[in-house]
Coordinates of N, CA and C in Angstrom, one line a residue:
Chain A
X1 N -0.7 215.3 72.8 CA -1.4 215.5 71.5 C -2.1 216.8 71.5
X2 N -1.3 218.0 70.6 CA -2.1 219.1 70.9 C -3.8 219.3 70.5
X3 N -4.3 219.9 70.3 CA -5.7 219.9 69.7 C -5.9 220.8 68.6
X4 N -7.4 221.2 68.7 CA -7.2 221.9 67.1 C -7.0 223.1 67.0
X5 N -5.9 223.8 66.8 CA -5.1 225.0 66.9 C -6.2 226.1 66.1
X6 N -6.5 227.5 66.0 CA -6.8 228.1 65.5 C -5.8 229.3 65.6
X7 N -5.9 230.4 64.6 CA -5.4 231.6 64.5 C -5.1 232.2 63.5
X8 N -5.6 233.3 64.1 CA -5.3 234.7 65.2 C -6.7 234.2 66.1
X9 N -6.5 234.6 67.5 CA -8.0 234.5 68.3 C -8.4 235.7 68.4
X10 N -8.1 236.5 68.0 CA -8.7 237.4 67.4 C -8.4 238.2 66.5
X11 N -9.3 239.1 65.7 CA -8.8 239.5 64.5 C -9.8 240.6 64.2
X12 N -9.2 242.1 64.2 CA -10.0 242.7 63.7 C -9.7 243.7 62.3
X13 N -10.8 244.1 61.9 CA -10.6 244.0 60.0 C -11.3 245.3 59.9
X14 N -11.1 246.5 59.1 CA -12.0 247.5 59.1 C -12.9 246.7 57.5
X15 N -13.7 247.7 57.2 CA -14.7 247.2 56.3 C -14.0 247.4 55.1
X16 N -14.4 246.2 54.1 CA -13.5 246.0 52.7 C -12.6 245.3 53.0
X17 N -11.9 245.0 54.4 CA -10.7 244.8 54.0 C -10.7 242.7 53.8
X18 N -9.8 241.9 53.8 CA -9.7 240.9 53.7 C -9.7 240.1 55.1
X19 N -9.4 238.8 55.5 CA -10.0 238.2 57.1 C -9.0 236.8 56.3
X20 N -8.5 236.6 57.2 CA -7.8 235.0 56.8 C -7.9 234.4 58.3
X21 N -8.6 233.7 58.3 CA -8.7 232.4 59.3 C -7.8 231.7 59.0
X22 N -7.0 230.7 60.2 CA -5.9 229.7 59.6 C -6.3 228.4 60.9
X23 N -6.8 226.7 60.7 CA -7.0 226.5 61.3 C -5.7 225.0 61.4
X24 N -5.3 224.5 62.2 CA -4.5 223.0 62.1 C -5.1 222.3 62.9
X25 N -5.7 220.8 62.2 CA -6.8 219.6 62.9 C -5.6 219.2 63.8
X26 N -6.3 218.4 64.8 CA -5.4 217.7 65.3 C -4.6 216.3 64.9
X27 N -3.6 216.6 65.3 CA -2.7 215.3 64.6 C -3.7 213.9 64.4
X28 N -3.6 213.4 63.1 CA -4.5 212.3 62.6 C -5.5 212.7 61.9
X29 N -5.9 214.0 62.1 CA -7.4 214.4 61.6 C -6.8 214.7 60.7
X30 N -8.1 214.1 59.5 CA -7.6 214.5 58.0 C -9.2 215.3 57.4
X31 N -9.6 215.6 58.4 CA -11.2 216.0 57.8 C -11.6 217.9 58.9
X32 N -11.9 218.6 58.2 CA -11.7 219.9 58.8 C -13.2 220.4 58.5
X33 N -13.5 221.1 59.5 CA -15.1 221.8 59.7 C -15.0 223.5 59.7
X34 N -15.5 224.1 59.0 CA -16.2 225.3 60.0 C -17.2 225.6 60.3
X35 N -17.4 226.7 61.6 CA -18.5 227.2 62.0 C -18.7 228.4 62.5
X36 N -19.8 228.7 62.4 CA -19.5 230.3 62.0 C -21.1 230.3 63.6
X37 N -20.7 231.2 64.7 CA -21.6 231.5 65.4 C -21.4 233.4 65.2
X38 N -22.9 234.1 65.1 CA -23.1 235.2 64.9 C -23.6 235.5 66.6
X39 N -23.5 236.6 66.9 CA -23.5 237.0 68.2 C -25.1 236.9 68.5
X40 N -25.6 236.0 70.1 CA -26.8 235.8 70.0 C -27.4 235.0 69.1
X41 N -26.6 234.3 68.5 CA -27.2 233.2 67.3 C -26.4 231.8 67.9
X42 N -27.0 230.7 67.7 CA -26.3 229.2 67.6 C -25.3 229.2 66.3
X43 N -24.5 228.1 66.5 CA -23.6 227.7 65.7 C -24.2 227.2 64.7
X44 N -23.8 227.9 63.2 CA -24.3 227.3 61.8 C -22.5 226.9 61.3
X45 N -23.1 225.2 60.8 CA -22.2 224.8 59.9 C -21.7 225.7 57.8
X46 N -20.8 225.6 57.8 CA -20.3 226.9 57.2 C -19.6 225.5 55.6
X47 N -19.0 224.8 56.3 CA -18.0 224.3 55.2 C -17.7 222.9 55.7
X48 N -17.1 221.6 55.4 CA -16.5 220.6 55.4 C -15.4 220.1 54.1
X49 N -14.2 219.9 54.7 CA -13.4 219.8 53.8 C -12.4 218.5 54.2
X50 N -12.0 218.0 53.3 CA -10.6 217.0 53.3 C -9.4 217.3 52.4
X51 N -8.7 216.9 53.1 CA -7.1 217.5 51.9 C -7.6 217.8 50.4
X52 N -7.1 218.9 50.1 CA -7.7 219.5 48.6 C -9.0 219.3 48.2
X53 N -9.6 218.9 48.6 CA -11.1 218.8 48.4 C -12.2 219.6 49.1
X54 N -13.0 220.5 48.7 CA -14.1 220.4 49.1 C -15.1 219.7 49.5
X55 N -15.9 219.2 50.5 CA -17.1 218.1 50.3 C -18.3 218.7 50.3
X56 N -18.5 219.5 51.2 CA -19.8 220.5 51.7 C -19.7 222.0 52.0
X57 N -20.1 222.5 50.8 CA -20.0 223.8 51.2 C -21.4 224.4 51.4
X58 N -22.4 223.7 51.7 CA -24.0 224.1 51.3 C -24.2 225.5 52.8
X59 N -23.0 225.4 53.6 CA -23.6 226.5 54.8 C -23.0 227.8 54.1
X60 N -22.0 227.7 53.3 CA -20.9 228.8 53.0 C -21.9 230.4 52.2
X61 N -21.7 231.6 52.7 CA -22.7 232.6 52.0 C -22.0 232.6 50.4
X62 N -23.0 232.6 49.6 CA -22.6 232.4 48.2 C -21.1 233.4 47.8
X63 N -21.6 234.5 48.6 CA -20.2 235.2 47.9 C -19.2 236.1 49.2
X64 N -18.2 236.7 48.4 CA -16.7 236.7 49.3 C -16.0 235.5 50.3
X65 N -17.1 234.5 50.4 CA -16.0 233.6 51.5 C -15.8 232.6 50.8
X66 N -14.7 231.9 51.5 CA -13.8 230.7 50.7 C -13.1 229.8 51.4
X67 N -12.9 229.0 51.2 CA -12.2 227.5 52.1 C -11.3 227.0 51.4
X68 N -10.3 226.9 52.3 CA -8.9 225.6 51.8 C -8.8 224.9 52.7
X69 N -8.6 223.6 52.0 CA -7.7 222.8 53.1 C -6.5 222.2 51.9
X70 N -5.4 222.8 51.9 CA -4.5 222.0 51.4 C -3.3 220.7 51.6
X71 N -2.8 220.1 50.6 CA -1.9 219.0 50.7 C -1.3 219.2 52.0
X72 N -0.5 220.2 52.4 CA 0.5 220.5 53.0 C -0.3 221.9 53.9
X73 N -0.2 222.1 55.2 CA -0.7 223.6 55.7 C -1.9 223.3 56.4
X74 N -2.2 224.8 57.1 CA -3.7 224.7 57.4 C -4.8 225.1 56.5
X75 N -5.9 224.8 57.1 CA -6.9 224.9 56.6 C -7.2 226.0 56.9
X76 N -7.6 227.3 55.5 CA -7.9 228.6 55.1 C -9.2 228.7 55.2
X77 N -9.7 230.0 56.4 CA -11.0 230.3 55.8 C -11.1 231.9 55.4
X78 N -11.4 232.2 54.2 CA -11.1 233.3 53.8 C -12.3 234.3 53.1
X79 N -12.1 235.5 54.0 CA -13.4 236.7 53.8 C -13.1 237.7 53.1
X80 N -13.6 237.7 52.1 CA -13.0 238.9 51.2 C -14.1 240.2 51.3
X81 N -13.6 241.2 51.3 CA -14.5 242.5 51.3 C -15.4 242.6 52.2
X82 N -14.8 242.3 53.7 CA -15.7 242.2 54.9 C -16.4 243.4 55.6
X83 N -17.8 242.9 55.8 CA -18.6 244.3 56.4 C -19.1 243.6 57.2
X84 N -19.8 244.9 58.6 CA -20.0 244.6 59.9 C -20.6 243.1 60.3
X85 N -21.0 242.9 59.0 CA -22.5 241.3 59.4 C -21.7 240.2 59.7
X86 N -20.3 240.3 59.3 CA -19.4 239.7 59.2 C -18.5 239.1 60.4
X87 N -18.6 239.8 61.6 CA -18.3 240.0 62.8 C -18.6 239.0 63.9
X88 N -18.0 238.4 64.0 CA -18.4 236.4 65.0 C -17.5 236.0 65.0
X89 N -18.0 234.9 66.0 CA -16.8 233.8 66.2 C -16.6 233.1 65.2
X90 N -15.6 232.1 64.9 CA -15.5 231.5 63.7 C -15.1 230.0 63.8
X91 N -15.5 228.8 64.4 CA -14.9 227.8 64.9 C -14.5 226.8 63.7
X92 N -13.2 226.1 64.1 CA -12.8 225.4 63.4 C -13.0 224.0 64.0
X93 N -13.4 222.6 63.4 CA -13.4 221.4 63.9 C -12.7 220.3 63.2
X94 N -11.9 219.7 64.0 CA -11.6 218.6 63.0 C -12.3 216.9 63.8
X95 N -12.1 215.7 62.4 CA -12.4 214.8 62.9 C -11.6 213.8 61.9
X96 N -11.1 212.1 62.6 CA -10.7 211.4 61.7 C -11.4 210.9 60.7
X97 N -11.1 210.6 59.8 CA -11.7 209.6 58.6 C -13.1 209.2 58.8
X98 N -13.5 208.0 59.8 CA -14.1 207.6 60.6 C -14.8 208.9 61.9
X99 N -15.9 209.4 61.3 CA -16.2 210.7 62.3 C -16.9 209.8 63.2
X100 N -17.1 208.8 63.5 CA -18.0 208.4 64.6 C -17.5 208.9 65.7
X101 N -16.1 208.9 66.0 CA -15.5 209.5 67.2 C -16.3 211.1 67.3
X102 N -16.9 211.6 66.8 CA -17.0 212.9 67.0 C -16.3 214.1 66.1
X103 N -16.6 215.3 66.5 CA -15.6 216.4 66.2 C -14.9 217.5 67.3
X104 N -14.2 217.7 67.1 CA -13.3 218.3 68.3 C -12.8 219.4 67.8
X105 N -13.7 220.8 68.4 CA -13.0 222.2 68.0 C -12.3 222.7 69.0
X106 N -11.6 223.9 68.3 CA -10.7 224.8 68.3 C -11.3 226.0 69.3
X107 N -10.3 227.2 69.6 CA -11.1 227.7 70.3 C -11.7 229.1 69.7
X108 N -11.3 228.6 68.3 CA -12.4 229.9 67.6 C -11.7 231.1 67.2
X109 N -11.7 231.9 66.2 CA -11.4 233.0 65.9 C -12.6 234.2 66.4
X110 N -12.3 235.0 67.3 CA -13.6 236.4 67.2 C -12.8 237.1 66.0
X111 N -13.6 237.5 65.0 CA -13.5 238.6 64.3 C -14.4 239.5 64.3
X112 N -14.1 240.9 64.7 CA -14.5 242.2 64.5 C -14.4 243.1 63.2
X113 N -15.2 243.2 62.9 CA -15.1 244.6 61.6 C -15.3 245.7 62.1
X114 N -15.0 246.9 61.7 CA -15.1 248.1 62.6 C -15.4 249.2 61.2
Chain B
X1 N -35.5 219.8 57.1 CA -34.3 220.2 57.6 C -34.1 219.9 59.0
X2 N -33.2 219.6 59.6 CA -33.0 219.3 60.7 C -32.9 220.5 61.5
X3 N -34.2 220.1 62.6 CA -34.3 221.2 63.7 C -34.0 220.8 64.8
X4 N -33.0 221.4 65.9 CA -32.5 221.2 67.1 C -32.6 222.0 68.0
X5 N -33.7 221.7 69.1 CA -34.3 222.7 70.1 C -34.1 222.3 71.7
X6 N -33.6 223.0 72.0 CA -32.9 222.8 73.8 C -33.6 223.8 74.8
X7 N -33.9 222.9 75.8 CA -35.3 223.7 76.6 C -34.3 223.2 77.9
X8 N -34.4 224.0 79.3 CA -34.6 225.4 79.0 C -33.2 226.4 78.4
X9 N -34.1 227.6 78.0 CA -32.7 228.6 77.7 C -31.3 228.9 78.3
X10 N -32.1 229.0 79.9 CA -31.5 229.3 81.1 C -32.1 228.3 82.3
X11 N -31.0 228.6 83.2 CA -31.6 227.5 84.1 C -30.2 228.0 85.2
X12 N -30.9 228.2 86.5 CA -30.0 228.3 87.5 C -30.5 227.3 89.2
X13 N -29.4 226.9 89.3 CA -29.3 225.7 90.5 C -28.7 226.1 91.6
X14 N -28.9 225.3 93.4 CA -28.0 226.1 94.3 C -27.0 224.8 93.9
X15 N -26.1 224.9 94.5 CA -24.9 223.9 93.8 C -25.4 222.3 94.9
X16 N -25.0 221.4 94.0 CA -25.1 220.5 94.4 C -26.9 219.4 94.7
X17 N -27.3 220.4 93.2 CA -28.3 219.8 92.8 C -28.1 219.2 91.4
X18 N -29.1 217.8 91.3 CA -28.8 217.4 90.4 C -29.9 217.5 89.2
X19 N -29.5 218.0 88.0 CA -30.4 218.9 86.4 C -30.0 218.1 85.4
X20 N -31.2 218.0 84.9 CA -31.7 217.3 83.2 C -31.5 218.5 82.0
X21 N -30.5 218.8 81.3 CA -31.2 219.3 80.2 C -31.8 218.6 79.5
X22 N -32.4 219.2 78.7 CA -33.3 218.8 77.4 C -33.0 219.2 75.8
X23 N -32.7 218.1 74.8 CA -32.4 218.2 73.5 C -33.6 217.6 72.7
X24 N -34.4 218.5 71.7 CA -34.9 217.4 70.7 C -34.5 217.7 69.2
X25 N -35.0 216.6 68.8 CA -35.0 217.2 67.0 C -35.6 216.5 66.2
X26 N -35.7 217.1 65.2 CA -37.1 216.5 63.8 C -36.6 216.0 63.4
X27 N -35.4 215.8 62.9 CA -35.1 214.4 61.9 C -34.4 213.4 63.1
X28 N -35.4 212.4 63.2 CA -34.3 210.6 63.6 C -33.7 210.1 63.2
X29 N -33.4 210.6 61.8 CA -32.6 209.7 61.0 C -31.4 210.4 61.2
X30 N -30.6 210.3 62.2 CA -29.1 210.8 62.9 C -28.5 209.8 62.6
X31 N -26.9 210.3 62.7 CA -25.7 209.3 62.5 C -25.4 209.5 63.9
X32 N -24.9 210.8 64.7 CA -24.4 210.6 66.3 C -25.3 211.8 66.9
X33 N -25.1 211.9 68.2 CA -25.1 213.2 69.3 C -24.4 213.7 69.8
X34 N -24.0 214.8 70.0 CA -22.7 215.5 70.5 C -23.4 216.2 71.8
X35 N -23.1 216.4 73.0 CA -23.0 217.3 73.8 C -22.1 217.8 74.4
X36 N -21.8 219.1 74.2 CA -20.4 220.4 74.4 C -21.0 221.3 75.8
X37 N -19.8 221.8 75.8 CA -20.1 222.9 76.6 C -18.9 224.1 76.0
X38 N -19.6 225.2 76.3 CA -19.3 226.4 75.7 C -19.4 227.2 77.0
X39 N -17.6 227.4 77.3 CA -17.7 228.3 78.4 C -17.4 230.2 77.9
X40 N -17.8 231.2 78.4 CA -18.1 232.7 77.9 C -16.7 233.0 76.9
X41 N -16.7 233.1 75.7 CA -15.6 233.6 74.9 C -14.5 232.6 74.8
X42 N -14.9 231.4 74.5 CA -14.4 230.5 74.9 C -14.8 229.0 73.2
X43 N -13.8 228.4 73.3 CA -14.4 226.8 72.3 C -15.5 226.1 72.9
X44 N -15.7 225.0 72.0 CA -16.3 224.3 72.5 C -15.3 223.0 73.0
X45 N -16.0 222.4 74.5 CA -15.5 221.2 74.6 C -16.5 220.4 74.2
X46 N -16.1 218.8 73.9 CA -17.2 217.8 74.0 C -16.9 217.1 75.1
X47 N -18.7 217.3 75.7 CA -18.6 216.1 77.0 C -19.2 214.7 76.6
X48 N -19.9 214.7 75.4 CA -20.4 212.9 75.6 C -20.8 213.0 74.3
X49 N -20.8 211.8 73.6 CA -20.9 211.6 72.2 C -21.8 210.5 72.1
X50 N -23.1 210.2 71.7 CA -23.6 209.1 71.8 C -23.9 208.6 70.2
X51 N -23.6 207.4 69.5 CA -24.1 206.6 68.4 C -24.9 206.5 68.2
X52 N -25.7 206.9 67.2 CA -27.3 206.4 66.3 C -27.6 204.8 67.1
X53 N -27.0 204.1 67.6 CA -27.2 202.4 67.8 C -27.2 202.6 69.2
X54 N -27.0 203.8 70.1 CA -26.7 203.6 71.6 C -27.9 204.5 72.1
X55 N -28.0 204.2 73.6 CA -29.2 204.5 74.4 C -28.6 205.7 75.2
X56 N -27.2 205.2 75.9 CA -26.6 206.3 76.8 C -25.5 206.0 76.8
X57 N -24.4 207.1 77.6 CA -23.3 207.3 77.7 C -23.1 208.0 79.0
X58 N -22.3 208.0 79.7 CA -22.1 208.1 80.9 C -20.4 208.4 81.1
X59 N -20.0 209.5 82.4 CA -18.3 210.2 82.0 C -18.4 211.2 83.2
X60 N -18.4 210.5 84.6 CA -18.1 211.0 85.7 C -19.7 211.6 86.0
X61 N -20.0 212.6 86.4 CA -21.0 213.1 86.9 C -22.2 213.6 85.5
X62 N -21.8 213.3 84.7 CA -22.5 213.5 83.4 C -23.2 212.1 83.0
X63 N -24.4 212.2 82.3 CA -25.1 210.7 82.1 C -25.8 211.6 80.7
X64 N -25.6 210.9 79.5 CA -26.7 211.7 78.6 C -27.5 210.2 77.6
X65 N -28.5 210.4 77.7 CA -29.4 209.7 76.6 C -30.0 210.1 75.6
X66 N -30.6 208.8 74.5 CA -30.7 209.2 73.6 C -31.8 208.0 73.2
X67 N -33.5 208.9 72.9 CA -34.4 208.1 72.5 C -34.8 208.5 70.8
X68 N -34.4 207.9 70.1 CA -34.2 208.3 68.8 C -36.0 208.3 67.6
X69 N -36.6 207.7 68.5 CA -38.0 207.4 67.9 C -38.4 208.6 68.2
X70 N -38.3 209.0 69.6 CA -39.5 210.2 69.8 C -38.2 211.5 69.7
X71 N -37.2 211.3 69.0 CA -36.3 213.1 68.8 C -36.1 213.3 70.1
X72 N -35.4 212.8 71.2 CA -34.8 213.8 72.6 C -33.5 212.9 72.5
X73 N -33.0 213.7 73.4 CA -31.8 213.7 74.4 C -31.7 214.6 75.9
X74 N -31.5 213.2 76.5 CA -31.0 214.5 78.2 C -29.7 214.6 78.4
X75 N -29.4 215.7 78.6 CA -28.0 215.8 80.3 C -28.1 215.4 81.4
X76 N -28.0 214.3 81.8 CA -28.2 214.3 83.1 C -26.5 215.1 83.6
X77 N -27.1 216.0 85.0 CA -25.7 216.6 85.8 C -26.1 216.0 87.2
X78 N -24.9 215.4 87.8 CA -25.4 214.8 89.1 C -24.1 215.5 89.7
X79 N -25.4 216.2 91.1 CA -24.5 216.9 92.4 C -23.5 218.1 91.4
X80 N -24.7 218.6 91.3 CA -23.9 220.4 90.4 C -22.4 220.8 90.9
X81 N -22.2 221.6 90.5 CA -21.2 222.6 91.2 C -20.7 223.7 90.2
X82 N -20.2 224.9 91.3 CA -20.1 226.5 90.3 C -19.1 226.3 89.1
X83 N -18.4 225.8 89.2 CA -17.5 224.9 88.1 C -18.3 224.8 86.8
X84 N -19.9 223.5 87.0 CA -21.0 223.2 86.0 C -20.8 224.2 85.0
X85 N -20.8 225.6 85.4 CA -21.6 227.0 85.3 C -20.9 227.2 83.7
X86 N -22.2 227.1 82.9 CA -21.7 227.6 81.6 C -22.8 226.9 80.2
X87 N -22.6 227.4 79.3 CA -23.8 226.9 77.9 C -23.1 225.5 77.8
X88 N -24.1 224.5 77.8 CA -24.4 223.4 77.0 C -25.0 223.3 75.9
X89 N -24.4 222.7 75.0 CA -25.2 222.8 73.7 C -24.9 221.1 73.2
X90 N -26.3 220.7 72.4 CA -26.7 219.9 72.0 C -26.1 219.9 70.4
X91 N -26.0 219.0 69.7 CA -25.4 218.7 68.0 C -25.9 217.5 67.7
X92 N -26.4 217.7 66.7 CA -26.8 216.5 66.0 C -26.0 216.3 64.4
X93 N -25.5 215.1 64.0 CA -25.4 215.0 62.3 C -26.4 213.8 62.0
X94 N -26.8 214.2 60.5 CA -27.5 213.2 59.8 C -27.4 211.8 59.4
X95 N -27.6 211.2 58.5 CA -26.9 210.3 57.9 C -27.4 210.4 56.6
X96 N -27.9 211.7 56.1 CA -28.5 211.9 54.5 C -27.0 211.8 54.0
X97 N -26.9 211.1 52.7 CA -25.5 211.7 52.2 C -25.1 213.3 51.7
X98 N -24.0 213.4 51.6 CA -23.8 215.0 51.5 C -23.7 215.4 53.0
X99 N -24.3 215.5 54.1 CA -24.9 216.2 55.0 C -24.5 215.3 56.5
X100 N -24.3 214.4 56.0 CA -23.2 213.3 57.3 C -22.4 213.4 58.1
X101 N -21.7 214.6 57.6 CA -20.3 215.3 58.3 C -20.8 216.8 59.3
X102 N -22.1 217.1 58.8 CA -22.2 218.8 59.5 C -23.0 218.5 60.4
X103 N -22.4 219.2 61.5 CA -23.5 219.1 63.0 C -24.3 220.1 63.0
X104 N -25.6 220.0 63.3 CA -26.7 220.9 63.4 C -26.8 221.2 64.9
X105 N -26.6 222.5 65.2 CA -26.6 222.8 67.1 C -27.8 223.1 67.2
X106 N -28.2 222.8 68.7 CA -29.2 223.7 69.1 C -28.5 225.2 69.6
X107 N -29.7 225.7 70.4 CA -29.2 227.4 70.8 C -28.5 227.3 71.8
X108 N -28.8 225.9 72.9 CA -27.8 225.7 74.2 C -28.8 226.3 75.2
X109 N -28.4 225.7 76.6 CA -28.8 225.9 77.9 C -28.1 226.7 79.1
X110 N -28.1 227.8 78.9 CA -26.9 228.4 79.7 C -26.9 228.2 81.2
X111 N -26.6 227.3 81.8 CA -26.6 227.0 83.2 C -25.7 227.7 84.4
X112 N -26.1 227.9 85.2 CA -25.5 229.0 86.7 C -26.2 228.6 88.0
X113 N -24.7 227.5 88.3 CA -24.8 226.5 89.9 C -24.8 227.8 90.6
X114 N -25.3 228.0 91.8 CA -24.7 229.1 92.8 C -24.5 228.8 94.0
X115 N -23.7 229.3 94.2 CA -22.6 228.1 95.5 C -23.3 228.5 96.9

């Protein structure tokens, strides 16, 4: 049973340009997290999503970033017009239905802006 | 808002001692506990997950509790080793609605057995 796939594990972006995160939960998980750790900073919750739905987006910065999780695919985390602040790891988590089991991440996207 | 504070920052052991971290937090009204470890450039794994209803959990040389009145949680690590060596971090989720699903981290305990 693989786990929760992320990619690119790394990814680097000059400034302005666009950032696509791509994450797949692991098999069964229908519920998908992100988390955004800034260098020297703890992990801040960013997003929570379920097939086509948004549930929680209260961590997400009001503007350029965006979340999918669609019917079919992975779950998109997307940075538009990215500058250096922008620059961290980016973890993805998934969990089943029933989160009491926990959440189980991925091993993260570093993205660099230059 | 939920605050999640993990003492110490750092912490280094000769191997094959046995270390408590420490987790607290201001809100009790939790749904679970997560504790991971985050090794350098690296995911997170989860080592022990404990239930708003449960005291402890226990998973080979790892023992972690959870006193929910007074806000803590420990690691217990029994009989260290260089292996240990790496950030622990503590997670908390709520049970506010809306906010049930996102785990709030602490900053983590970066630990270093030395053999």
């Amino acid at each position: 049973n693989a786990g929760v796939m992320q990619n690119p594990r790394h990814l680097v972006r000059r400034r302005g340009q666009e950032a696509r995160l791509r994450c797949s939960p692991m098999k069964g998980h229908s519920h998908v997290y992100w988390y955004r750790q800034l260098p020297e900073e703890g992990l801040k919750f960013m997003v929570y999503l379920q097939k086509e739905n948004i549930i929680d987006e209260s961590g997400m910065p009001k503007e350029r970033f965006s979340a999918e999780f669609p019917k079919e695919g992975p779950s998109i985390l997307r940075i538009q017009q990215v500058v250096r602040g922008d620059s961290a790891a980016y973890f993805c988590a998934s969990s089943p239905p029933d989160s009491r089991g926990g959440q189980y991440f991925g091993p993260g996207t570093r993205l660099t802006v230059t | 808002k939920q605050e999640v504070t993990q003492i110490p920052a750092a912490l280094s052991v000769p191997e094959g001692e046995n270390l408590v971290l420490n987790c607290s937090f201001t809100d009790s009204a939790i749904y679970n506990l997560q504790w991971f470890r985050q090794d350098p450039g690296k995911g997170l794994t989860s080592l022990l997950l404990i239930q708003s209803s449960q005291r402890e959990q226990t998973s080979g040389r790892l023992n972690a509790s959870l006193d929910k009145s007074s806000g803590r949680s420990t690691l217990y690590i029994a009989a260290s080793q260089p292996g240990d060596s790496a950030t622990y971090l503590c997670a908390v989720s709520l049970i506010s609605s809306g906010s049930a699903r996102q785990l709030t981290f602490g900053s983590g305990t970066q630990l270093t057995v030395l053999p």
